[in-house]
Coordinates of C-alpha atoms in Angstrom, one line a residue:
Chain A
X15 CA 1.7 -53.6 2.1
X16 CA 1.3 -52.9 -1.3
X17 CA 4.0 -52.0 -3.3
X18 CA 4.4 -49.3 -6.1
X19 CA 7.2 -49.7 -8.8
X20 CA 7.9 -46.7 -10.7
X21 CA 9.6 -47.0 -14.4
X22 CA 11.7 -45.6 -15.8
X23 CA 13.6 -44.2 -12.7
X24 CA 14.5 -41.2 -14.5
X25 CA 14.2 -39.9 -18.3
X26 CA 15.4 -37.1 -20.5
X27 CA 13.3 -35.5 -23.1
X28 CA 13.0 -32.6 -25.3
X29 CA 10.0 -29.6 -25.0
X30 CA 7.2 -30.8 -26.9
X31 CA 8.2 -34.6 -26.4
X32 CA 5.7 -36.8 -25.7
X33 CA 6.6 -38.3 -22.2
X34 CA 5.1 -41.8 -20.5
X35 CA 6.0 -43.0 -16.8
X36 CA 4.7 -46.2 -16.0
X37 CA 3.4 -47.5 -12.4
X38 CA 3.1 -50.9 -11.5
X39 CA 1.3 -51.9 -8.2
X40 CA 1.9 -55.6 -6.8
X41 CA -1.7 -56.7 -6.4
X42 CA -5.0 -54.7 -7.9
X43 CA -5.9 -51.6 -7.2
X44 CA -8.7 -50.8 -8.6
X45 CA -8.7 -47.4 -9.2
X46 CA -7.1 -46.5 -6.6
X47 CA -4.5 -44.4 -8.3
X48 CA -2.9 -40.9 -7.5
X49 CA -0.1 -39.3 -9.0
X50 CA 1.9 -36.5 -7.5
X51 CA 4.7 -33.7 -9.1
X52 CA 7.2 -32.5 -7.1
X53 CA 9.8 -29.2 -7.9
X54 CA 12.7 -29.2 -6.4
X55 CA 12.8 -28.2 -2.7
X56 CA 8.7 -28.0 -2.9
X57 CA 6.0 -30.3 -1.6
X58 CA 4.2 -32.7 -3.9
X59 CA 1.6 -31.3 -5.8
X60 CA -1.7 -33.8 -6.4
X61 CA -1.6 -34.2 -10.2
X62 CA -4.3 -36.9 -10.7
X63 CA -6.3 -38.9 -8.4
X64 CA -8.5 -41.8 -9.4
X65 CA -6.4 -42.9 -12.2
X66 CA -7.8 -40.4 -14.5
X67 CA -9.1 -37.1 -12.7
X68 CA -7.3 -34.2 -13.1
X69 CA -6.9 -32.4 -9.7
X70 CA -7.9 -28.5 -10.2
X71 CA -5.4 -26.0 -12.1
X72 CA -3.3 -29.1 -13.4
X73 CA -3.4 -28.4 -17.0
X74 CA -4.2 -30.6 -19.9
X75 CA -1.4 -31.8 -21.3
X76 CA -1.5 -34.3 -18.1
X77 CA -3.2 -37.3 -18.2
X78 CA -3.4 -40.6 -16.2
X79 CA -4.9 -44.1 -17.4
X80 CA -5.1 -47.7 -16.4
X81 CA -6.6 -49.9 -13.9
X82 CA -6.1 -53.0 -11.7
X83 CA -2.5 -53.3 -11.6
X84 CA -0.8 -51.3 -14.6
X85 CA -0.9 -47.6 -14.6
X86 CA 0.5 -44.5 -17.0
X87 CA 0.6 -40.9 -16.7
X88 CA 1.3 -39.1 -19.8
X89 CA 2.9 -35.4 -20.9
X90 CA 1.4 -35.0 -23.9
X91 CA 3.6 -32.1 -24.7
X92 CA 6.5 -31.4 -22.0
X93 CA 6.9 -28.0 -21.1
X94 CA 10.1 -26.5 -19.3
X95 CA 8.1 -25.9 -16.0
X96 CA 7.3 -30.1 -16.0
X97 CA 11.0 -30.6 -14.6
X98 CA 9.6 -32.4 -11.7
X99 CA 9.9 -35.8 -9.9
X100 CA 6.6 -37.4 -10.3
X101 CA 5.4 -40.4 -7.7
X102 CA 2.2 -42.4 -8.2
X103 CA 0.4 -43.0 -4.7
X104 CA -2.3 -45.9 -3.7
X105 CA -5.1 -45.5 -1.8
X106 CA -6.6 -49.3 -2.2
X107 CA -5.3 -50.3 1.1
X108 CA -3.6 -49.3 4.5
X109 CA -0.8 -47.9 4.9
X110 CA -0.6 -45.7 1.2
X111 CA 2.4 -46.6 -0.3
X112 CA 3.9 -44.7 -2.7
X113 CA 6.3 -45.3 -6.3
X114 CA 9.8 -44.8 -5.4
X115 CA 9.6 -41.9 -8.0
X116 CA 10.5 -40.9 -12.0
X117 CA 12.6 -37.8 -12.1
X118 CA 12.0 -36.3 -15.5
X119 CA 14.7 -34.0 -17.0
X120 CA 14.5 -31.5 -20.0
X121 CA 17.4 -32.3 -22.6
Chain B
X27 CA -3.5 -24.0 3.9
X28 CA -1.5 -25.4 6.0
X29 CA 1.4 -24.9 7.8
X30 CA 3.8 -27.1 9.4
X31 CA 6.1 -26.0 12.8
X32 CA 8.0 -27.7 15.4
X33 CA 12.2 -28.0 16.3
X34 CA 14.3 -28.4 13.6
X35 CA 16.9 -30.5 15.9
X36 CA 16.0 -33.5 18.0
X37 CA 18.3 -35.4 19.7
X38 CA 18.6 -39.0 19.2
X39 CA 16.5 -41.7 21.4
X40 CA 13.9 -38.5 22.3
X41 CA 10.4 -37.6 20.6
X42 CA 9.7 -35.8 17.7
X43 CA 6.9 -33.2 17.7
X44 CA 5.3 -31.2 14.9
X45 CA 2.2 -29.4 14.7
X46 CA 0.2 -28.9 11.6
X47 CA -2.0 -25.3 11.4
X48 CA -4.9 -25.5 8.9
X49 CA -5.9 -22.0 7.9
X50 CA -8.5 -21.4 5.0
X51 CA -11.1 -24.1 5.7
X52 CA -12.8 -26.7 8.4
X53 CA -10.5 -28.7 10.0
X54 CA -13.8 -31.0 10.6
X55 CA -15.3 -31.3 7.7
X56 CA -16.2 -34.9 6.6
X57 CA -14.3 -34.8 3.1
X58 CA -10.8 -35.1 5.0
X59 CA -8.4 -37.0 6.7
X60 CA -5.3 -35.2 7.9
X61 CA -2.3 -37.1 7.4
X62 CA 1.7 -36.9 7.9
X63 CA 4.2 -38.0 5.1
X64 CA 8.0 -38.0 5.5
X65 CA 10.5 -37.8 3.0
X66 CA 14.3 -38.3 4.1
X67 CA 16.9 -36.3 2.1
X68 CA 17.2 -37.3 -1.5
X69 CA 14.7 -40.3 -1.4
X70 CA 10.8 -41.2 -1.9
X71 CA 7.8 -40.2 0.1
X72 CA 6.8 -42.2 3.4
X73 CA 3.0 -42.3 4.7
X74 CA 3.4 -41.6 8.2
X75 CA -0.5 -41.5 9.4
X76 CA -3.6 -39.9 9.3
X77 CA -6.5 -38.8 11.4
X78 CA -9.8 -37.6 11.4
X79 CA -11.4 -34.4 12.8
X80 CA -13.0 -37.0 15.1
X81 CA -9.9 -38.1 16.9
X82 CA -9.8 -41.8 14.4
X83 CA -6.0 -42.9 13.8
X84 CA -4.8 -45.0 11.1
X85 CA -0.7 -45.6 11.5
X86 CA 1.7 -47.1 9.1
X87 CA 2.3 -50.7 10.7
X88 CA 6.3 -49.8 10.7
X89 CA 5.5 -46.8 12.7
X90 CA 2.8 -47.7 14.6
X91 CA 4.9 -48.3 17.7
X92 CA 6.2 -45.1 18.2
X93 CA 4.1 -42.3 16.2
X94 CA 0.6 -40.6 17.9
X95 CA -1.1 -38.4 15.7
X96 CA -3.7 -36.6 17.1
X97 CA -6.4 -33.5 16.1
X98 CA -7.3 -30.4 18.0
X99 CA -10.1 -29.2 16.5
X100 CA -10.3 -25.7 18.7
X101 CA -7.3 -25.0 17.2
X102 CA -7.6 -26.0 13.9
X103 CA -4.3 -27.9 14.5
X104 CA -2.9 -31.8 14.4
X105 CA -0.3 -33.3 15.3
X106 CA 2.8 -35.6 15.3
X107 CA 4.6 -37.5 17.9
X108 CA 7.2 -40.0 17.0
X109 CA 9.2 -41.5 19.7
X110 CA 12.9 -42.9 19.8
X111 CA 13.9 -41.2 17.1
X112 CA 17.5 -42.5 15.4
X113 CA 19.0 -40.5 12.3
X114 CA 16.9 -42.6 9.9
X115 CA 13.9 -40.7 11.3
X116 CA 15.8 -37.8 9.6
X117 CA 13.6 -36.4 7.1
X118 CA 11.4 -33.7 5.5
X119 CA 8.4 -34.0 7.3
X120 CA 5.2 -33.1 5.1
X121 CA 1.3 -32.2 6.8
X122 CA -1.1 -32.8 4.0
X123 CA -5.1 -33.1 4.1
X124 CA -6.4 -36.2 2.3
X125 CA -9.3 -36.2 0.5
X126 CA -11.5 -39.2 1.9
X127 CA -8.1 -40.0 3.4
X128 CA -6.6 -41.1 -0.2
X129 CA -5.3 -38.1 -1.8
X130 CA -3.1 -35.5 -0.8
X131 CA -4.3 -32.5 -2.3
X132 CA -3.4 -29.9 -0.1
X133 CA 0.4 -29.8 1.4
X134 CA 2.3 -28.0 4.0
X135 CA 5.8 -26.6 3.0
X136 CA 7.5 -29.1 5.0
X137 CA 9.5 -28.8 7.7
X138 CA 13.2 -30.5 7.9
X139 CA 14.3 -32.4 11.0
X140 CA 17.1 -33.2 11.7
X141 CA 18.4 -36.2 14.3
X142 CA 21.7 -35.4 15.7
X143 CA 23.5 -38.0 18.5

């Protein structure tokens, strides 16, 4: 299996903060890259799949970068509605493993 | 849409069962997988499975012994079997359709079940 490291596990910003989680995977995967924001008590909402692509509705201020085995998704400006936990996902191989997850707080 | 149902109580060493309801589009259209992911209380997201309109299974290898997935197209419905269950099966379990069976980007609510002894 391939395994997804997540950093940091959590982090605290301000509104308007720029904010960057990091996702590691433990062999290349291409681009085979989602990222996913969850609400508390909600389902995970598909953020960004192929790295880069912004699923529809998902605003701007979200973006996602990187290939092989490093991998970023940036807030650009974080907004009170972003307090979320956010998981990257890989679809390179069977099974899809997920990031154990980056809980982002507003200070 | 979609819409997961099922008991939110199984007892331990029995099956679980779930069905998944997709509303709002083609449960057999060639763009999708249909997958289940779990997510016990307070921790990180668990690929279950997956299957296509077609009746084709992929399983997560530390499943794969006691989960059936399987599709009913007439119904517009799939669904989840997972056998033996213990109280580490307890979890929110999430119905999702994957797009070429890599992203979720359309989720049930989720449906908590609970494994009692």
């Amino acid at each position: 299996d391939i395994q997804m490291t997540q950093s940091p596990s959590s982090l605290s910003a301000s509104i308007g903060d720029r904010v960057t989680i990091t996702c590691r995977a433990s062999q290349s995967i291409s681009s085979y890259l989602n990222w996913y924001q969850q609400k508390p008590g909600k389902a995970p909402n598909l953020l960004i799949y192929d790295v880069s692509t912004l699923h529809s509705g998902v605003p701007s201020r979200f973006s996602g970068s990187g290939s092989g085995t490093d991998f970023t998704l940036t807030i650009s400006s974080l907004q009170p509605e972003d307090l979320a936990i956010y998981y990257c996902q890989q679809s390179y191989s069977l099974p899809l493993t997920f990031g154990g997850g980056t809980k982002v707080e507003i200070k | 849409q979609l819409q997961e149902s099922g008991p939110g109580l199984v007892k331990s060493s029995e099956t679980l069962s779930l069905t998944c309801t997709v509303s709002g589009g083609s449960i057999s259209s060639s763009s999708f997988y249909w997958g289940w992911i779990r997510q016990p209380p307070g921790k990180g997201l668990e690929w279950i499975g997956s299957v296509y309109f077609s009746g084709n299974t992929h399983y997560n290898p530390s499943l794969k012994s006691r989960v059936t997935i399987s599709v009913d197209t007439s119904k517009t419905q799939f669904s989840l079997q997972l056998r033996s269950v213990t109280a580490a099966d307890t979890a929110v379990y999430y119905c999702a359709r994957l797009l070429h069976g890599n992203s979720g980007d359309s989720w049930g609510q989720g449906s908590l079940v609970t494994v009692s002894s």
